[in-house]
Coordinates of C-alpha atoms and ligand atoms in Angstrom, one line a residue:
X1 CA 141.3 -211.6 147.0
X2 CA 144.2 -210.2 145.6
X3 CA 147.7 -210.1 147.3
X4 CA 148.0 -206.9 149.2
X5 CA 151.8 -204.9 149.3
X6 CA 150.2 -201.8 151.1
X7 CA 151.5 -202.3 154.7
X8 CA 148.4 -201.9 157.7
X9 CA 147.6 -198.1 158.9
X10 CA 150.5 -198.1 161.7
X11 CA 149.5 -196.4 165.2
X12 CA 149.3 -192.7 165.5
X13 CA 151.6 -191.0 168.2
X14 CA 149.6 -189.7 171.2
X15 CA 149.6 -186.0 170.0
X16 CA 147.9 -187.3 167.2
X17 CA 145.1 -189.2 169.3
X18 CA 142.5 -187.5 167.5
X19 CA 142.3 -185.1 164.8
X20 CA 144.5 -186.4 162.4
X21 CA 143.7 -190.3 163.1
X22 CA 142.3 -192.5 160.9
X23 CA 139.1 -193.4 162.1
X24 CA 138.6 -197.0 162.7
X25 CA 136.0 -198.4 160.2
X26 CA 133.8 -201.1 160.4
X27 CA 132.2 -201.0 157.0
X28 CA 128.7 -202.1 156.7
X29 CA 128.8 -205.4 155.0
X30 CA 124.9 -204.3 153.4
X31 CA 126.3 -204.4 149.3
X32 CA 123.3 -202.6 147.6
X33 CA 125.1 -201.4 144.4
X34 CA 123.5 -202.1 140.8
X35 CA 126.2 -200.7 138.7
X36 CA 128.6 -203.5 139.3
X37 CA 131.4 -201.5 140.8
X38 CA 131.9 -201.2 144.4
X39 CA 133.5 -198.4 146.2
X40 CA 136.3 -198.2 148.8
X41 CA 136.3 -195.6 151.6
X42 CA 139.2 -194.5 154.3
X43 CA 138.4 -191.5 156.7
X44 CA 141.0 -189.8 158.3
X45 CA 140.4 -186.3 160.8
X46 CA 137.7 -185.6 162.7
X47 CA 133.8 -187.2 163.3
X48 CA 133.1 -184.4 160.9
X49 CA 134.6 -185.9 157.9
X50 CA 133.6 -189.7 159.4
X51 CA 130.2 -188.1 159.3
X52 CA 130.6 -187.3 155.8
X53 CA 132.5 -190.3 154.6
X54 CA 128.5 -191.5 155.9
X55 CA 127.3 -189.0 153.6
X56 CA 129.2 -189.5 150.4
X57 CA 128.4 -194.0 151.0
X58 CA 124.9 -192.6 150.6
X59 CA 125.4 -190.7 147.5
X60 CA 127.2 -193.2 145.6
X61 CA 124.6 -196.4 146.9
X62 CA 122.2 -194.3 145.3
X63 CA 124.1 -194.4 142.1
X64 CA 124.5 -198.3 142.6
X65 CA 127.7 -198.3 143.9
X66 CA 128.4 -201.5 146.5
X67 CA 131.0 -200.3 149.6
X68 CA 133.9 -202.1 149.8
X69 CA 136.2 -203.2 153.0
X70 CA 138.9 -204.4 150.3
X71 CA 141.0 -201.9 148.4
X72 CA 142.1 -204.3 146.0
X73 CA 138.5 -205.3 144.6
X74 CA 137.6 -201.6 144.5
X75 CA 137.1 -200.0 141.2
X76 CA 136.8 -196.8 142.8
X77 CA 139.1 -195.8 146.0
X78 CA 138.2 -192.3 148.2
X79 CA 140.0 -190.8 151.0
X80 CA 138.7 -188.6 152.9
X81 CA 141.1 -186.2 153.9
X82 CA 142.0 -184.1 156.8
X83 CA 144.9 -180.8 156.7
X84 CA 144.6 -179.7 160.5
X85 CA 148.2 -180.1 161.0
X86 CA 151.1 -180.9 158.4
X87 CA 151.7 -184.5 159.9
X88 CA 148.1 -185.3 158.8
X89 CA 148.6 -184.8 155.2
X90 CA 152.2 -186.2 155.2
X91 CA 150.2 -189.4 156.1
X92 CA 147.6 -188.6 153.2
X93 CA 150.4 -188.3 151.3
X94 CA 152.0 -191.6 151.9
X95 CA 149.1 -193.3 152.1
X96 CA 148.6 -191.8 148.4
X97 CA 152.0 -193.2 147.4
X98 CA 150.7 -196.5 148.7
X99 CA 147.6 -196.9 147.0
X100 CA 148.9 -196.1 143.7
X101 CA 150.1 -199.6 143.2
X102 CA 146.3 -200.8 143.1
X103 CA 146.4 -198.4 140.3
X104 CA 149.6 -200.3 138.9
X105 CA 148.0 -203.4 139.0
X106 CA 144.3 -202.2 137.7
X107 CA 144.7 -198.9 135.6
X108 CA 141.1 -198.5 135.8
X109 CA 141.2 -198.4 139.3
X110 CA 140.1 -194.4 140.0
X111 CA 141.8 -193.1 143.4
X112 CA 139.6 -190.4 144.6
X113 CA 140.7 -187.4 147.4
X114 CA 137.8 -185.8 149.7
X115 CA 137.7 -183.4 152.6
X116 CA 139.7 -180.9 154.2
X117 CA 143.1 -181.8 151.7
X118 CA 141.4 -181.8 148.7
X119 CA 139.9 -178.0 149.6
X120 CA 143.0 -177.1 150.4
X121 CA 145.4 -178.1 147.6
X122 CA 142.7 -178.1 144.8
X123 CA 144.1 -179.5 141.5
X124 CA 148.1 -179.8 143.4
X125 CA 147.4 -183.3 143.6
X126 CA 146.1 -183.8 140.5
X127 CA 148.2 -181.8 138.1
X128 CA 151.7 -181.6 139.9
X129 CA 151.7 -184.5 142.1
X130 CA 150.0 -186.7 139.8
X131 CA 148.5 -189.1 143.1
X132 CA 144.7 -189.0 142.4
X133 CA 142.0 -189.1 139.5
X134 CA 139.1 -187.3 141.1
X135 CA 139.0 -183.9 143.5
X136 CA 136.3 -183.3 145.3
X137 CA 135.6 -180.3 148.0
X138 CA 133.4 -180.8 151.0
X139 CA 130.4 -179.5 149.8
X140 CA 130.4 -180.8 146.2
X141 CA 129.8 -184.2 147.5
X142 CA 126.8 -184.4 145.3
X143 CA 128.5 -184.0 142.3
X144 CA 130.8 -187.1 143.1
X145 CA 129.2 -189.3 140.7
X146 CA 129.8 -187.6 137.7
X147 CA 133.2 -186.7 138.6
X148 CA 134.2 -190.5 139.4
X149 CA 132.2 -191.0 135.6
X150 CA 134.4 -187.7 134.3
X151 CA 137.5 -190.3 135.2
X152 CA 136.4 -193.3 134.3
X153 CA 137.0 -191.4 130.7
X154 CA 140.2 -190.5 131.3
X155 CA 139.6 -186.9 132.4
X156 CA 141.0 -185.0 135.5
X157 CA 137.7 -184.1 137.4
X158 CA 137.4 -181.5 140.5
X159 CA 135.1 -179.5 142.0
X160 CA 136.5 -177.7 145.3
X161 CA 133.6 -175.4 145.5
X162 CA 132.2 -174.2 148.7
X163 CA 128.9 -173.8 149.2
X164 CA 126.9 -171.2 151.5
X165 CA 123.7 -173.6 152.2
X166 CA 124.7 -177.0 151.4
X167 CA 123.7 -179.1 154.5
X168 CA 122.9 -182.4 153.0
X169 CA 120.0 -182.5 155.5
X170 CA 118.4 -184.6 153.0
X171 CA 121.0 -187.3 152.4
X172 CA 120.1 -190.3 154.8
X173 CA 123.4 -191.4 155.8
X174 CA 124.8 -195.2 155.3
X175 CA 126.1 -195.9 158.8
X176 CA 129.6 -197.2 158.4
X177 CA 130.0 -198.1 161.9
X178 CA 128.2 -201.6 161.3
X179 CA 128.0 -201.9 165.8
X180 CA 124.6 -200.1 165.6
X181 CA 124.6 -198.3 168.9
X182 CA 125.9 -194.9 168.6
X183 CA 126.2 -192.4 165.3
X184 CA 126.9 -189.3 164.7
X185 CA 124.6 -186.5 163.4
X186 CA 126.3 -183.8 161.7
X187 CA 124.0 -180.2 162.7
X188 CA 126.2 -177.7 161.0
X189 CA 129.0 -177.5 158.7
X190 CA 131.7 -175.0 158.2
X191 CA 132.9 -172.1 160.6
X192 CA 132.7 -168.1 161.0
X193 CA 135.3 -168.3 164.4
X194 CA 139.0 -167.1 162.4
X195 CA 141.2 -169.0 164.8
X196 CA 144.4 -167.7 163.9
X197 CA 146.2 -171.1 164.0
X198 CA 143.5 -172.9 162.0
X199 CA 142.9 -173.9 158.5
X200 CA 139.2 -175.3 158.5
X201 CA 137.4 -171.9 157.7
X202 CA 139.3 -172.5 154.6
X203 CA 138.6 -176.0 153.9
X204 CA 135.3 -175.9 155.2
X205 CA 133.9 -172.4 154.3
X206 CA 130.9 -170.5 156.0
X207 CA 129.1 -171.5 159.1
X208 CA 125.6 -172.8 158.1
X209 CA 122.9 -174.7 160.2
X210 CA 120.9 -177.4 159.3
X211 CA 116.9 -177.7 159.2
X212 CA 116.1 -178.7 162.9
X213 CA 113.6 -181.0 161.9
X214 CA 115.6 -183.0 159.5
X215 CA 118.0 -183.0 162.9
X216 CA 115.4 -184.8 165.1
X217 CA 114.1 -186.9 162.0
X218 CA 117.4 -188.3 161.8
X219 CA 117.7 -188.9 165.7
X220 CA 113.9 -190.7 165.7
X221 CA 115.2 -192.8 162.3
X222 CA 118.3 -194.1 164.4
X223 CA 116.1 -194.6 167.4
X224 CA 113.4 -196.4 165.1
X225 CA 116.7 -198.7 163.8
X226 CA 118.2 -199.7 167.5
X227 CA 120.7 -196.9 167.8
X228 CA 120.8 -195.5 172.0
X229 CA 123.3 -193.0 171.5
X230 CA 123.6 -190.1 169.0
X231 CA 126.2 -186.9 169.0
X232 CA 125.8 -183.8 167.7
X233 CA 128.6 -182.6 165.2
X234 CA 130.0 -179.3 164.5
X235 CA 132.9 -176.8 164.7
X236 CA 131.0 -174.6 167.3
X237 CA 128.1 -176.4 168.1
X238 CA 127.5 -173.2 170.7
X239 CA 126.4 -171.0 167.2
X240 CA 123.9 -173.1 165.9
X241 CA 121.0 -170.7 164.8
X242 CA 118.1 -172.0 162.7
X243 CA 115.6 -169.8 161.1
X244 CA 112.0 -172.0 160.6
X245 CA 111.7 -170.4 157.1
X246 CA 107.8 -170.5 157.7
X247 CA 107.1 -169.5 161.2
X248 CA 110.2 -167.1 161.2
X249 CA 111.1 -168.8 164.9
X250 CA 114.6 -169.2 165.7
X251 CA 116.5 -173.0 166.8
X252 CA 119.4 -172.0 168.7
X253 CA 121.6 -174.8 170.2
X254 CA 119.8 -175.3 173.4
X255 CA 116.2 -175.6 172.0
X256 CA 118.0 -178.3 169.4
X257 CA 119.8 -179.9 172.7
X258 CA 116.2 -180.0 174.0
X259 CA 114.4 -181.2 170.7
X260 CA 116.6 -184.2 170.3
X261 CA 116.4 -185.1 173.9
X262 CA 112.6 -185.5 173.8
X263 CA 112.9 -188.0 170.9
X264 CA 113.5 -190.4 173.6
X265 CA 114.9 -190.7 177.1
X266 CA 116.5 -193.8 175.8
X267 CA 118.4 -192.0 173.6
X268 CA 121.4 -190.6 175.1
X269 CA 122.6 -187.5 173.4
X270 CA 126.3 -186.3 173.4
X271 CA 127.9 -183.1 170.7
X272 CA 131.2 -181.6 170.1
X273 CA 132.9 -179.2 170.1
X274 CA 131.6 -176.3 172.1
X275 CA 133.6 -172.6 172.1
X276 CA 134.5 -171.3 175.1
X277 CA 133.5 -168.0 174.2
X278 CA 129.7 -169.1 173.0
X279 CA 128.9 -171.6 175.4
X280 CA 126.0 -170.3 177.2
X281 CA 124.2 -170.9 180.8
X282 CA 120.9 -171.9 178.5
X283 CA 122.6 -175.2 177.2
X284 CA 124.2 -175.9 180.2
X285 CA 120.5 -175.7 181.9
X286 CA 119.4 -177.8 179.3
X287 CA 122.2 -180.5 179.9
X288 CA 120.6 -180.6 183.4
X289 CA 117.3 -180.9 183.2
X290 CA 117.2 -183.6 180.6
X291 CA 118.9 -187.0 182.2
X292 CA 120.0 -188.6 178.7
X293 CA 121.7 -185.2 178.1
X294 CA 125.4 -186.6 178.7
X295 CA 127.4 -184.6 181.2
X296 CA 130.1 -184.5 179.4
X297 CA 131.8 -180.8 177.3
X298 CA 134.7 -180.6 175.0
X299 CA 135.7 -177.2 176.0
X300 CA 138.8 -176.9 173.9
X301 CA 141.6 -174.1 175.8
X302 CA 144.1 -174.1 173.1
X303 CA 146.4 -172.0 175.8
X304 CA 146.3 -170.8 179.7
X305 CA 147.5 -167.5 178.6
X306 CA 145.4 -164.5 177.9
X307 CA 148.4 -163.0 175.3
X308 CA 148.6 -166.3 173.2
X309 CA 144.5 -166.4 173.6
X310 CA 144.5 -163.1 171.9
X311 CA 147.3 -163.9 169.1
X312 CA 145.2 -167.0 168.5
X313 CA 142.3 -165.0 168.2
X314 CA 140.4 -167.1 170.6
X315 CA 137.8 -164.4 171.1
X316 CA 138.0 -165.2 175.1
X317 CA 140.9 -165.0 177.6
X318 CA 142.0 -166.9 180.8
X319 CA 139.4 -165.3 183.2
X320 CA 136.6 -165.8 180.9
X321 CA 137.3 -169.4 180.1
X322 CA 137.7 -170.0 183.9
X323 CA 134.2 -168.6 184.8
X324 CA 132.8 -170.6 182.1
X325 CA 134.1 -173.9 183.8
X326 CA 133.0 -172.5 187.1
X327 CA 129.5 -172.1 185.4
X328 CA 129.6 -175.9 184.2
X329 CA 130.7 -176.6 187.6
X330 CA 127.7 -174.5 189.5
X331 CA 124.9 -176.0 186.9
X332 CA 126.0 -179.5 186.2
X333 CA 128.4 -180.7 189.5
X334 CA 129.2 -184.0 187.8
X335 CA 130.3 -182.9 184.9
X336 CA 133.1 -184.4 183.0
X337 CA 135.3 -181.8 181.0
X338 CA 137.8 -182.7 178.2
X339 CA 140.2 -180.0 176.2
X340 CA 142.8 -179.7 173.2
X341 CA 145.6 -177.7 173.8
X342 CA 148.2 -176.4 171.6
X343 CA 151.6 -176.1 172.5
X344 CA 154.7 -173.4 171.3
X345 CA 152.3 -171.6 169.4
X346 CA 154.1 -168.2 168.0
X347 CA 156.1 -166.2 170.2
X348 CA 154.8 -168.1 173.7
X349 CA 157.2 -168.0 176.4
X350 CA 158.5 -170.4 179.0
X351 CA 155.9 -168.4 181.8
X352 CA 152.7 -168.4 179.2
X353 CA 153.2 -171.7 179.1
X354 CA 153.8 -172.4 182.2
X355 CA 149.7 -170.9 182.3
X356 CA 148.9 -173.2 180.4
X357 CA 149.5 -175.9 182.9
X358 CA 148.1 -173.7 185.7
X359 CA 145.2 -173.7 184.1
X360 CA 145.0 -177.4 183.7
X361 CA 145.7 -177.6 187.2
X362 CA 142.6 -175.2 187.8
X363 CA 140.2 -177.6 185.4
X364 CA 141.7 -181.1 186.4
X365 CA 140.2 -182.1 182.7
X366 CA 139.3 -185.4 182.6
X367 CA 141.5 -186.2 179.3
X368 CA 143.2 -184.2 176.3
X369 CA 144.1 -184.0 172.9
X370 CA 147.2 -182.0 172.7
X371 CA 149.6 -181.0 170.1
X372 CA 152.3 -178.5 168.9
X373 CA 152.0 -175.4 167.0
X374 CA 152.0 -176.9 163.5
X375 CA 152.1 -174.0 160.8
X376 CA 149.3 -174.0 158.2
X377 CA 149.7 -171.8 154.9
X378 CA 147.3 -169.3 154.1
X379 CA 146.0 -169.0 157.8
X380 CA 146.6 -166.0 159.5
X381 CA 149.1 -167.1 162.2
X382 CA 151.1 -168.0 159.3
X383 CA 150.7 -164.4 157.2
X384 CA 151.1 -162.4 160.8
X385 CA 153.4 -164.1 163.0
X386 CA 156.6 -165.9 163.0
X387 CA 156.8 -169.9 163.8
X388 CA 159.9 -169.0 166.0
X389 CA 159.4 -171.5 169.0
X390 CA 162.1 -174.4 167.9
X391 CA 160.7 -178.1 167.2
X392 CA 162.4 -178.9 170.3
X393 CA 160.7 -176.5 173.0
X394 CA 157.5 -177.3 171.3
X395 CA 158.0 -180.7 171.8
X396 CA 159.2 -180.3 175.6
X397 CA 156.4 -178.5 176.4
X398 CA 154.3 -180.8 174.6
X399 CA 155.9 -183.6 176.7
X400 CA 154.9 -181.5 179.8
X401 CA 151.4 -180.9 179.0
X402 CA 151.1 -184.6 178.5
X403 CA 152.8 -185.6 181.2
X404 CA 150.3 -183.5 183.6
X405 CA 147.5 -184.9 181.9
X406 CA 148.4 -188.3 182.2
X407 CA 148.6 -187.8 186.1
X408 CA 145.4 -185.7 186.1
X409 CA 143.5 -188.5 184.3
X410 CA 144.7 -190.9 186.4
X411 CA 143.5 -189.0 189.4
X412 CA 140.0 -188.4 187.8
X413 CA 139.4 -191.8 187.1
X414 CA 140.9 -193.2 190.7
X415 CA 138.3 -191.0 192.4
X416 CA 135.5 -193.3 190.2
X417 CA 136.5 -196.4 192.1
X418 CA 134.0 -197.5 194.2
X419 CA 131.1 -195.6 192.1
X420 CA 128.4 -196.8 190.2
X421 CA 127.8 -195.8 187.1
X422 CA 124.7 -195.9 183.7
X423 CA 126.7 -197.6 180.7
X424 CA 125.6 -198.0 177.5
X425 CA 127.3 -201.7 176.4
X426 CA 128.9 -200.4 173.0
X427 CA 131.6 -203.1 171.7
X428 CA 133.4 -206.1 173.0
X429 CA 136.7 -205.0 174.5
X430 CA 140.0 -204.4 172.7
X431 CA 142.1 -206.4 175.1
X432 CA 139.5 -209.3 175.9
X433 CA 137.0 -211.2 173.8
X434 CA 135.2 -211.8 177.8
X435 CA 135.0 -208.3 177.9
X436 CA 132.3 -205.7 176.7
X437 CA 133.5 -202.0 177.2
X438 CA 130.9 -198.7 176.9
X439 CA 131.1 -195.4 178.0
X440 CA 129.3 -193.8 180.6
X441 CA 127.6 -190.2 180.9
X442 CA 130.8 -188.5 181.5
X443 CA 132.3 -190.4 178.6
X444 CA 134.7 -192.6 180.1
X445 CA 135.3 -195.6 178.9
X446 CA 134.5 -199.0 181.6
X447 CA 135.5 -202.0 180.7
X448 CA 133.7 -205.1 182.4
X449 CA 132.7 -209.0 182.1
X450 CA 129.6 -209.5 179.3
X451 CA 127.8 -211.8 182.0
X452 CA 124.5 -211.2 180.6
X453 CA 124.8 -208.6 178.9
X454 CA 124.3 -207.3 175.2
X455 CA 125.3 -204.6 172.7
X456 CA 123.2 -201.8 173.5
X457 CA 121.8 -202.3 176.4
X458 CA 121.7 -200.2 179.6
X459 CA 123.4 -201.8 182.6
X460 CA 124.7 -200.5 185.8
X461 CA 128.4 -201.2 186.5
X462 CA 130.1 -201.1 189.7
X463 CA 134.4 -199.5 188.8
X464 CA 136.8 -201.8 190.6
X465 CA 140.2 -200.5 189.0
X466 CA 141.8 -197.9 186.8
X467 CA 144.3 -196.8 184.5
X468 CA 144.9 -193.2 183.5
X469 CA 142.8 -194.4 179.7
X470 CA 139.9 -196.8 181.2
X471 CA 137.9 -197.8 184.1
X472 CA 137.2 -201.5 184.8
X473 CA 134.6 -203.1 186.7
X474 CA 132.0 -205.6 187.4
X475 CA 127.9 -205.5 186.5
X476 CA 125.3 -204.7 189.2
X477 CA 122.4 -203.9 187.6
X478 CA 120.7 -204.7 184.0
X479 CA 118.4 -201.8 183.2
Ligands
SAH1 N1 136.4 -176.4 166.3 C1 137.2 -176.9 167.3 C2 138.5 -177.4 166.9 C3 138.7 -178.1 165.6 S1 140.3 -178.5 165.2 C4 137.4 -175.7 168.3 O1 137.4 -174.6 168.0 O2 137.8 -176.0 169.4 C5 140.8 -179.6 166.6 C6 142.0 -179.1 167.3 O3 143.2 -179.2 166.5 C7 142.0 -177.7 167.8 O4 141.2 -177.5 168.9 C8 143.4 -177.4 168.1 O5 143.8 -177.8 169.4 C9 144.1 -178.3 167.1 N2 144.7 -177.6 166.0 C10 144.1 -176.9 165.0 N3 145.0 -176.2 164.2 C11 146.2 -176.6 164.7 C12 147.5 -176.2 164.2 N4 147.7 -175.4 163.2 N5 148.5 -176.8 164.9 C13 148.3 -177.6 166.0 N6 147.1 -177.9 166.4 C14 146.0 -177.4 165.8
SF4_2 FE1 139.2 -173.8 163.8 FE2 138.6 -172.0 165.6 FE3 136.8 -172.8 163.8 FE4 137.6 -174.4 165.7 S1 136.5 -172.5 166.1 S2 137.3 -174.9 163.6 S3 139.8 -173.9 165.9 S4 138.6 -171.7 163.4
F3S3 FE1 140.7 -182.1 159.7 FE2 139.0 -180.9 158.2 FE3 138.2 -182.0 160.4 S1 141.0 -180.2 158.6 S2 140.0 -181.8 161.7 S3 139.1 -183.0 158.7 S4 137.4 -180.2 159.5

């Protein structure tokens, strides 16, 4: 192996805790390529584009490209990119800078830039910032392999087009999380909702829904293989509509719940993210009546405060987000709910965001991803209204928002002790080789001695202690 100068991804700040984070990857050591070269892959963002990142390895195996976990002995290096808020493509950026000097050391090295960034800024990166060889949108994926060739003869190659039907329900995805217990499926791709603050309708383009059946095909493969645990990706999982092109029936997102819950009731199935304003009593029934139906809804607020709802162009306001968790509350009691919020958006004053902490004293979430307002060009937050909340506010009421949810996580998870809970044994833990941790059906993390116990098995476990990030406890039952 060659000698390394590109320093280790460094931690992400707790605002950044999701999108915007590199997602950790185990790479599949499985080396199937026949063309001699191998590939290198880094996902940053959301499980969408971790999802993909799945989808692209797939693409270039079948053009006999090996997968990588070394940089240096790649011939071919891809990020896949995320622009949700300027600090995640200042990181891109860097990590850009970085990566050149595998090109300095092997000039046939091609430095490839997916996802969201490469949508966004097109041929910037190629032509003024000079950082990358190949371009390549989110729904050209496909066409990868003859854009990496295109470089490989010294040509600039791109293709940023956005597609109206691509769904690559065909591609079998190589799993790059090599644990073998949990995977995402991705059920839709792009989004219709014109969130003022938010750039994916532009990087991602129009909402379309994947073939059902391919959907629960892919659940029964990963079943077939060993996998317990699938989740169901998509902007607004809530708006998934399928039309069965010969029967003419329509797949919306409850009967696809239900479909992919009968593959097995040993497969648990979890999704993300759902919309407040489409999240309907049906799949909320449907989360009931099926027990490996997790009980657990991202139910993203973004703000407490019907004015800043309505700048955002959140489609909903306070009262109707409240009845909606009142609604999860009446149909599934044990519910666990989790949010993103957004703080010193345009124009919000000190009382709307003092809502937005009444309202998370109304829900208690279970946890959070929160951030502050960050500007993105071309959306229309940025065309309509002025970012005039100072860097500092924002970060204050940041602060505040986190501050509350620390306390209110800390709270959820002290009322576990003493319960017993259905895990599904994911990993060994972080902190302690003794240690397994998995997640159970409200999504919380337990941490607790192996004993007996084995990746991907069910066990019951008995929580002893908490912080306000995990639960710990013992084994009392193997299932
Ligand atoms: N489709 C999901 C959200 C996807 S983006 C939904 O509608 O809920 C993930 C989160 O990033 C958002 O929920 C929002 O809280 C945050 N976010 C998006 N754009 C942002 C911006 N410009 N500044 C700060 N946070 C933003
Ligand atoms: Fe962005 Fe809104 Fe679509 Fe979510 S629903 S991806 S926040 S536009
Ligand atoms: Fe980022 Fe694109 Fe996902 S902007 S959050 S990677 S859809």
């Amino acid at each position: 192996m060659k000698d390394s100068t590109i320093p280790p991804h460094q931690n992400t700040p707790l605002e950044e805790n999701r999108q915007g984070e590199v997602l950790e990857m185990t790479q599949q050591a499985e080396v199937y390529g026949n063309n001699g070269k191998k590939f290198y892959i880094e996902s940053y963002g959301c499980q969408m584009n971790f999802s993909d990142s799945e989808i692209v390895a797939s693409i270039l195996n079948q053009e006999g490209f090996a997968i990588t976990k070394d940089y240096m002995e790649a011939d071919l290096i891809l990020l896949n990119t995320c622009s949700i808020r300027e600090k995640a493509e200042d990181r891109i950026r860097k990590r850009l800078k970085e990566l050149n000097v595998v090109k300095k050391q092997n000039s046939d090295t091609i430095v490839g830039i997916l996802g969201c960034m490469a949508e966004r800024l097109k041929t910037k990166l190629l032509e003024q910032e000079k950082l990358v060889d190949v371009v390549c949108g989110p729904d050209a994926y496909r066409d990868l392999p003859k854009l990496v060739g295109e470089a490989e003869t010294g040509q600039k190659a791109v293709n940023v087009l956005l597609s109206r039907e691509e769904t690559y329900a065909n591609i079998n995805p190589v799993r790059l999380d090599n644990a073998g217990v949990t995977a995402f499926i991705s059920i839709m791709r792009g989004c219709d909702n014109m969130c003022s603050f938010c750039v994916v309708p532009f990087t991602r383009g129009r909402e379309r829904s994947r073939n059902a059946f391919s959907i629960v095909a892919e659940a029964q493969d990963l079943l077939d293989r060993g996998y317990k645990e699938v989740t169901l990706l998509g902007q607004n999982v809530d708006s998934y509509k399928w039309t069965n092109p010969e029967t003419q029936e329509v797949v919306n997102f409850a009967h696809l719940l239900e479909m992919t819950a009968l593959v097995s009731p040993q497969l648990r199935v979890r999704f993300s993210t759902s919309h407040p304003k489409d999240i309907t009593n049906e799949v909320l029934h449907t989360m009931a009546k099926h027990e490996n139906i997790c009980n657990y809804i991202h139910l993203p607020v973004q703000s407490g405060n019907s004015r800043i709802l309505d700048l955002m162009n959140r489609t909903y306001d306070r009262d109707w987000y409240k009845e909606r968790v009142e609604a999860i509350r009446r149909i599934i009691p044990d519910c666990a709910i989790s949010t993103d919020v957004i703080a010193g958006f345009c124009s919000e004053t000190e009382e709307e965001h003092q809502e937005t902490l009444s309202m998370m004293e109304y829900v208690k979430y279970e946890m959070a991803y929160m951030f502050f307002y960050s500007e993105r060009p071309g959306t229309l937050a940025a065309r309509k209204y002025e970012d005039d909340i100072p860097l500092e506010t924002k970060k204050r009421r940041l602060r505040e928002i986190i501050d509350l949810q620390m306390q209110h996580s800390l709270e959820r998870n002290q009322a576990d002790i003493g319960k017993t809970f259905k895990v599904l044994v994911e990993k060994v833990s972080k902190k302690s080789p003794d240690d397994y941790c998995g997640r159970n059906d409200q999504n919380k993390m337990i941490i607790f001695p192996k004993g007996e116990s084995q990746v991907g098995q069910y066990i019951t476990v008995k929580v002893n202690e908490c912080t306000s990030a995990t639960l710990k406890g013992e084994i009392v039952e193997y299932l």
